[in-house]
Amino acid sequence: MQWVTRDRPADGDNAECIFCRLPTGDDDRGNNIVARSEHVYVLLNNMPYNPGHAMILPYEHTGRFYTLDEDALVDYMKTAQLVIDVIEEALSPNGFNVGFNIGAAGGASVTDHLHMHIIPRWESDTSFLPLTANTAIVEEAVDETYERLREGLVDHPQTDTRDENEAVEITHE
Ligand SMILES: [Zn+2]
């Protein structure tokens, strides 16, 4: 998936990495980060394949699935469950594609920082475009999707909500 980089002052060890940089910012809403958990965060793709196209990323800078420890894996998968549930409620898709593109040959545009795609699908979708296509096929108001998913997350029992401009906190409790 194509990612449009933004000019933002970077800090940390991986200042070159957009997926490390985004969660260190102080504007989750502006950065399309809709939820945060202990080990992972949920980002709306700003070049969505479909409305509701979300990505779940570890804070840890790694391109290798193998390097995530058990706590991170559990958090990752429980967050995926929660995000799928919220998208089902908010957008009523007919199905989903969920998965990782790992490595350039696997279609990843950012190869050194894992990101799980959660893509809602509708029966009316154009079904034959590869998910790695660089062109967004849907004219999508990401801000509107952000609002709808945020509302769903706020209502979910396994979340806490703080400031309106901060991402919803996923507690899994
Ligand atoms: Zn990174």
PDB file of C-alpha atoms and ligand atoms in Angstrom:
ATOM      1  CA  MET A   1       0.000   0.000   0.000  1.00  0.00           C
ATOM      2  CA  GLN A   2       1.213   3.409  -0.828  1.00  0.00           C
ATOM      3  CA  TRP A   3       1.808   5.657   2.118  1.00  0.00           C
ATOM      4  CA  VAL A   4       1.954   9.395   1.714  1.00  0.00           C
ATOM      5  CA  THR A   5       4.643  10.654   4.014  1.00  0.00           C
ATOM      6  CA  ARG A   6       4.114  13.807   5.978  1.00  0.00           C
ATOM      7  CA  ASP A   7       6.626  16.353   7.086  1.00  0.00           C
ATOM      8  CA  ARG A   8       6.890  15.904  10.798  1.00  0.00           C
ATOM      9  CA  PRO A   9       9.829  16.336  13.105  1.00  0.00           C
ATOM     10  CA  ALA A  10      11.126  12.926  14.014  1.00  0.00           C
ATOM     11  CA  ASP A  11      12.632  11.567  17.160  1.00  0.00           C
ATOM     12  CA  GLY A  12      13.719   8.172  18.388  1.00  0.00           C
ATOM     13  CA  ASP A  13      16.031   5.631  16.862  1.00  0.00           C
ATOM     14  CA  ASN A  14      14.085   5.079  13.700  1.00  0.00           C
ATOM     15  CA  ALA A  15      13.447   8.609  12.588  1.00  0.00           C
ATOM     16  CA  GLU A  16      13.412   7.482   8.972  1.00  0.00           C
ATOM     17  CA  CYS A  17      10.523   5.111   9.547  1.00  0.00           C
ATOM     18  CA  ILE A  18       7.062   6.580   9.051  1.00  0.00           C
ATOM     19  CA  PHE A  19       5.455   3.856  11.181  1.00  0.00           C
ATOM     20  CA  CYS A  20       7.793   4.601  14.095  1.00  0.00           C
ATOM     21  CA  ARG A  21       7.361   8.327  13.697  1.00  0.00           C
ATOM     22  CA  LEU A  22       3.562   8.565  13.551  1.00  0.00           C
ATOM     23  CA  PRO A  23       2.813   7.278  17.071  1.00  0.00           C
ATOM     24  CA  THR A  24       5.442   9.562  18.632  1.00  0.00           C
ATOM     25  CA  GLY A  25       3.507  12.595  17.415  1.00  0.00           C
ATOM     26  CA  ASP A  26       1.055  14.522  19.548  1.00  0.00           C
ATOM     27  CA  ASP A  27      -1.821  14.597  17.069  1.00  0.00           C
ATOM     28  CA  ASP A  28      -3.364  11.131  16.814  1.00  0.00           C
ATOM     29  CA  ARG A  29      -6.409  12.424  15.006  1.00  0.00           C
ATOM     30  CA  GLY A  30      -4.352  14.351  12.479  1.00  0.00           C
ATOM     31  CA  ASN A  31      -2.156  11.288  12.000  1.00  0.00           C
ATOM     32  CA  ASN A  32      -5.168   8.954  11.511  1.00  0.00           C
ATOM     33  CA  ILE A  33      -4.292   6.905  14.597  1.00  0.00           C
ATOM     34  CA  VAL A  34      -7.688   5.803  15.849  1.00  0.00           C
ATOM     35  CA  ALA A  35      -6.705   3.470  18.696  1.00  0.00           C
ATOM     36  CA  ARG A  36      -3.717   2.490  20.790  1.00  0.00           C
ATOM     37  CA  SER A  37      -3.032  -0.608  22.787  1.00  0.00           C
ATOM     38  CA  GLU A  38      -0.018  -1.542  24.895  1.00  0.00           C
ATOM     39  CA  HIS A  39       2.074  -3.008  22.069  1.00  0.00           C
ATOM     40  CA  VAL A  40       0.269  -1.975  18.896  1.00  0.00           C
ATOM     41  CA  TYR A  41      -1.642   0.909  17.388  1.00  0.00           C
ATOM     42  CA  VAL A  42      -4.406   1.195  14.812  1.00  0.00           C
ATOM     43  CA  LEU A  43      -3.923   3.485  11.856  1.00  0.00           C
ATOM     44  CA  LEU A  44      -6.341   4.289   9.066  1.00  0.00           C
ATOM     45  CA  ASN A  45      -4.703   3.981   5.680  1.00  0.00           C
ATOM     46  CA  ASN A  46      -4.702   7.376   4.017  1.00  0.00           C
ATOM     47  CA  MET A  47      -4.745   5.689   0.611  1.00  0.00           C
ATOM     48  CA  PRO A  48      -7.475   3.197   1.444  1.00  0.00           C
ATOM     49  CA  TYR A  49      -8.198   0.199  -0.714  1.00  0.00           C
ATOM     50  CA  ASN A  50     -11.740   0.336   0.668  1.00  0.00           C
ATOM     51  CA  PRO A  51     -13.537   2.490   3.228  1.00  0.00           C
ATOM     52  CA  GLY A  52     -12.522   1.359   6.684  1.00  0.00           C
ATOM     53  CA  HIS A  53      -9.132   0.064   5.569  1.00  0.00           C
ATOM     54  CA  ALA A  54      -7.218  -0.082   8.842  1.00  0.00           C
ATOM     55  CA  MET A  55      -3.727  -1.197   9.700  1.00  0.00           C
ATOM     56  CA  ILE A  56      -2.440  -2.553  12.996  1.00  0.00           C
ATOM     57  CA  LEU A  57       1.218  -1.954  13.722  1.00  0.00           C
ATOM     58  CA  PRO A  58       3.578  -2.757  16.564  1.00  0.00           C
ATOM     59  CA  TYR A  59       5.379   0.176  18.145  1.00  0.00           C
ATOM     60  CA  GLU A  60       8.467  -1.997  17.841  1.00  0.00           C
ATOM     61  CA  HIS A  61      10.432  -1.370  14.670  1.00  0.00           C
ATOM     62  CA  THR A  62      10.636  -4.773  13.072  1.00  0.00           C
ATOM     63  CA  GLY A  63       9.869  -6.286   9.702  1.00  0.00           C
ATOM     64  CA  ARG A  64      10.003  -9.828  11.072  1.00  0.00           C
ATOM     65  CA  PHE A  65       6.865 -11.353  12.495  1.00  0.00           C
ATOM     66  CA  TYR A  66       9.066 -13.812  14.367  1.00  0.00           C
ATOM     67  CA  THR A  67      10.581 -11.140  16.587  1.00  0.00           C
ATOM     68  CA  LEU A  68       7.321 -10.196  18.333  1.00  0.00           C
ATOM     69  CA  ASP A  69       7.137 -11.709  21.803  1.00  0.00           C
ATOM     70  CA  GLU A  70       4.131 -13.486  23.279  1.00  0.00           C
ATOM     71  CA  ASP A  71       2.621 -10.448  24.984  1.00  0.00           C
ATOM     72  CA  ALA A  72       2.854  -8.443  21.771  1.00  0.00           C
ATOM     73  CA  LEU A  73       1.332 -11.285  19.726  1.00  0.00           C
ATOM     74  CA  VAL A  74      -1.627 -11.662  22.064  1.00  0.00           C
ATOM     75  CA  ASP A  75      -2.194  -7.918  22.083  1.00  0.00           C
ATOM     76  CA  TYR A  76      -1.873  -7.858  18.274  1.00  0.00           C
ATOM     77  CA  MET A  77      -4.458 -10.577  17.689  1.00  0.00           C
ATOM     78  CA  LYS A  78      -6.898  -9.345  20.323  1.00  0.00           C
ATOM     79  CA  THR A  79      -6.672  -5.887  18.803  1.00  0.00           C
ATOM     80  CA  ALA A  80      -7.396  -7.412  15.384  1.00  0.00           C
ATOM     81  CA  GLN A  81     -10.497  -9.109  16.819  1.00  0.00           C
ATOM     82  CA  LEU A  82     -11.668  -5.842  18.311  1.00  0.00           C
ATOM     83  CA  VAL A  83     -11.034  -3.786  15.167  1.00  0.00           C
ATOM     84  CA  ILE A  84     -12.848  -6.311  12.964  1.00  0.00           C
ATOM     85  CA  ASP A  85     -15.762  -6.295  15.398  1.00  0.00           C
ATOM     86  CA  VAL A  86     -15.932  -2.494  15.422  1.00  0.00           C
ATOM     87  CA  ILE A  87     -15.751  -2.263  11.617  1.00  0.00           C
ATOM     88  CA  GLU A  88     -18.517  -4.879  11.305  1.00  0.00           C
ATOM     89  CA  GLU A  89     -20.739  -2.801  13.534  1.00  0.00           C
ATOM     90  CA  ALA A  90     -19.838   0.562  12.027  1.00  0.00           C
ATOM     91  CA  LEU A  91     -19.704  -0.227   8.319  1.00  0.00           C
ATOM     92  CA  SER A  92     -21.593  -3.533   7.848  1.00  0.00           C
ATOM     93  CA  PRO A  93     -19.228  -5.081   5.286  1.00  0.00           C
ATOM     94  CA  ASN A  94     -19.926  -8.512   3.781  1.00  0.00           C
ATOM     95  CA  GLY A  95     -16.426  -9.805   4.480  1.00  0.00           C
ATOM     96  CA  PHE A  96     -12.807  -8.947   5.216  1.00  0.00           C
ATOM     97  CA  ASN A  97      -9.309  -9.451   3.961  1.00  0.00           C
ATOM     98  CA  VAL A  98      -6.890  -9.585   6.877  1.00  0.00           C
ATOM     99  CA  GLY A  99      -3.190 -10.110   6.567  1.00  0.00           C
ATOM    100  CA  PHE A 100       0.409  -9.051   6.269  1.00  0.00           C
ATOM    101  CA  ASN A 101       2.370  -8.195   3.205  1.00  0.00           C
ATOM    102  CA  ILE A 102       5.887  -9.164   4.282  1.00  0.00           C
ATOM    103  CA  GLY A 103       8.894  -8.080   2.241  1.00  0.00           C
ATOM    104  CA  ALA A 104       8.950  -6.228  -1.060  1.00  0.00           C
ATOM    105  CA  ALA A 105       8.099  -9.419  -2.956  1.00  0.00           C
ATOM    106  CA  GLY A 106       5.104  -9.814  -0.658  1.00  0.00           C
ATOM    107  CA  GLY A 107       3.844  -6.411  -1.669  1.00  0.00           C
ATOM    108  CA  ALA A 108       4.933  -4.364   1.338  1.00  0.00           C
ATOM    109  CA  SER A 109       5.795  -0.755   0.552  1.00  0.00           C
ATOM    110  CA  VAL A 110       7.377  -0.344   3.986  1.00  0.00           C
ATOM    111  CA  THR A 111       9.419  -3.523   4.424  1.00  0.00           C
ATOM    112  CA  ASP A 112      11.097  -2.992   7.779  1.00  0.00           C
ATOM    113  CA  HIS A 113       8.036  -2.294   9.941  1.00  0.00           C
ATOM    114  CA  LEU A 114       5.256  -4.880  10.121  1.00  0.00           C
ATOM    115  CA  HIS A 115       1.706  -3.786   9.420  1.00  0.00           C
ATOM    116  CA  MET A 116      -1.395  -5.931   9.356  1.00  0.00           C
ATOM    117  CA  HIS A 117      -4.044  -4.832   6.867  1.00  0.00           C
ATOM    118  CA  ILE A 118      -7.700  -5.119   7.830  1.00  0.00           C
ATOM    119  CA  ILE A 119      -9.762  -4.463   4.734  1.00  0.00           C
ATOM    120  CA  PRO A 120     -13.537  -4.638   4.829  1.00  0.00           C
ATOM    121  CA  ARG A 121     -15.079  -6.033   1.650  1.00  0.00           C
ATOM    122  CA  TRP A 122     -18.486  -5.631   0.091  1.00  0.00           C
ATOM    123  CA  GLU A 123     -20.061  -7.904  -2.460  1.00  0.00           C
ATOM    124  CA  SER A 124     -20.168  -4.966  -4.850  1.00  0.00           C
ATOM    125  CA  ASP A 125     -16.374  -4.482  -4.622  1.00  0.00           C
ATOM    126  CA  THR A 126     -14.162  -4.667  -7.630  1.00  0.00           C
ATOM    127  CA  SER A 127     -12.828  -8.041  -6.610  1.00  0.00           C
ATOM    128  CA  PHE A 128      -9.990  -8.673  -8.991  1.00  0.00           C
ATOM    129  CA  LEU A 129      -7.554  -5.901  -8.242  1.00  0.00           C
ATOM    130  CA  PRO A 130      -4.547  -7.133  -6.340  1.00  0.00           C
ATOM    131  CA  LEU A 131      -4.435  -5.789  -2.804  1.00  0.00           C
ATOM    132  CA  THR A 132      -0.984  -4.452  -3.530  1.00  0.00           C
ATOM    133  CA  ALA A 133      -2.200  -2.075  -6.213  1.00  0.00           C
ATOM    134  CA  ASN A 134      -0.807   1.365  -5.567  1.00  0.00           C
ATOM    135  CA  THR A 135      -3.901   3.225  -6.624  1.00  0.00           C
ATOM    136  CA  ALA A 136      -6.724   3.825  -4.215  1.00  0.00           C
ATOM    137  CA  ILE A 137      -9.866   2.699  -6.009  1.00  0.00           C
ATOM    138  CA  VAL A 138     -12.268   4.293  -3.603  1.00  0.00           C
ATOM    139  CA  GLU A 139     -12.812   7.957  -3.138  1.00  0.00           C
ATOM    140  CA  GLU A 140     -12.949   7.916   0.583  1.00  0.00           C
ATOM    141  CA  ALA A 141     -13.248  10.608   3.162  1.00  0.00           C
ATOM    142  CA  VAL A 142     -10.818   9.163   5.689  1.00  0.00           C
ATOM    143  CA  ASP A 143     -11.899  11.719   8.258  1.00  0.00           C
ATOM    144  CA  GLU A 144     -15.463  10.433   8.100  1.00  0.00           C
ATOM    145  CA  THR A 145     -14.314   6.833   8.473  1.00  0.00           C
ATOM    146  CA  TYR A 146     -12.127   7.891  11.386  1.00  0.00           C
ATOM    147  CA  GLU A 147     -15.144   9.379  13.128  1.00  0.00           C
ATOM    148  CA  ARG A 148     -17.315   6.311  12.586  1.00  0.00           C
ATOM    149  CA  LEU A 149     -14.689   3.865  13.762  1.00  0.00           C
ATOM    150  CA  ARG A 150     -13.786   6.070  16.695  1.00  0.00           C
ATOM    151  CA  GLU A 151     -17.402   6.127  17.823  1.00  0.00           C
ATOM    152  CA  GLY A 152     -17.530   2.343  17.595  1.00  0.00           C
ATOM    153  CA  LEU A 153     -14.306   2.034  19.571  1.00  0.00           C
ATOM    154  CA  VAL A 154     -15.516   4.437  22.257  1.00  0.00           C
ATOM    155  CA  ASP A 155     -18.661   2.331  22.680  1.00  0.00           C
ATOM    156  CA  HIS A 156     -16.713  -0.938  22.882  1.00  0.00           C
ATOM    157  CA  PRO A 157     -16.451  -2.403  26.390  1.00  0.00           C
ATOM    158  CA  GLN A 158     -12.715  -3.124  26.043  1.00  0.00           C
ATOM    159  CA  THR A 159     -11.650   0.485  25.606  1.00  0.00           C
ATOM    160  CA  ASP A 160     -11.059   3.639  27.571  1.00  0.00           C
ATOM    161  CA  THR A 161     -11.465   7.086  26.150  1.00  0.00           C
ATOM    162  CA  ARG A 162      -9.451  10.071  27.146  1.00  0.00           C
ATOM    163  CA  ASP A 163      -9.177  13.300  25.253  1.00  0.00           C
ATOM    164  CA  GLU A 164     -11.294  13.742  22.141  1.00  0.00           C
ATOM    165  CA  ASN A 165      -8.219  14.310  20.001  1.00  0.00           C
ATOM    166  CA  GLU A 166      -6.343  11.301  21.332  1.00  0.00           C
ATOM    167  CA  ALA A 167      -6.657   7.777  20.061  1.00  0.00           C
ATOM    168  CA  VAL A 168      -9.016   5.488  21.941  1.00  0.00           C
ATOM    169  CA  GLU A 169      -7.140   3.302  24.405  1.00  0.00           C
ATOM    170  CA  ILE A 170      -7.640  -0.450  23.995  1.00  0.00           C
ATOM    171  CA  THR A 171      -7.544  -2.208  27.370  1.00  0.00           C
ATOM    172  CA  HIS A 172      -8.791  -5.723  26.409  1.00  0.00           C
ATOM    173  CA  GLU A 173     -10.694  -5.678  29.698  1.00  0.00           C
TER     174      GLU A 173
HETATM  175 ZN    ZN B   1       9.555   1.551  12.299  1.00  0.00          ZN
END
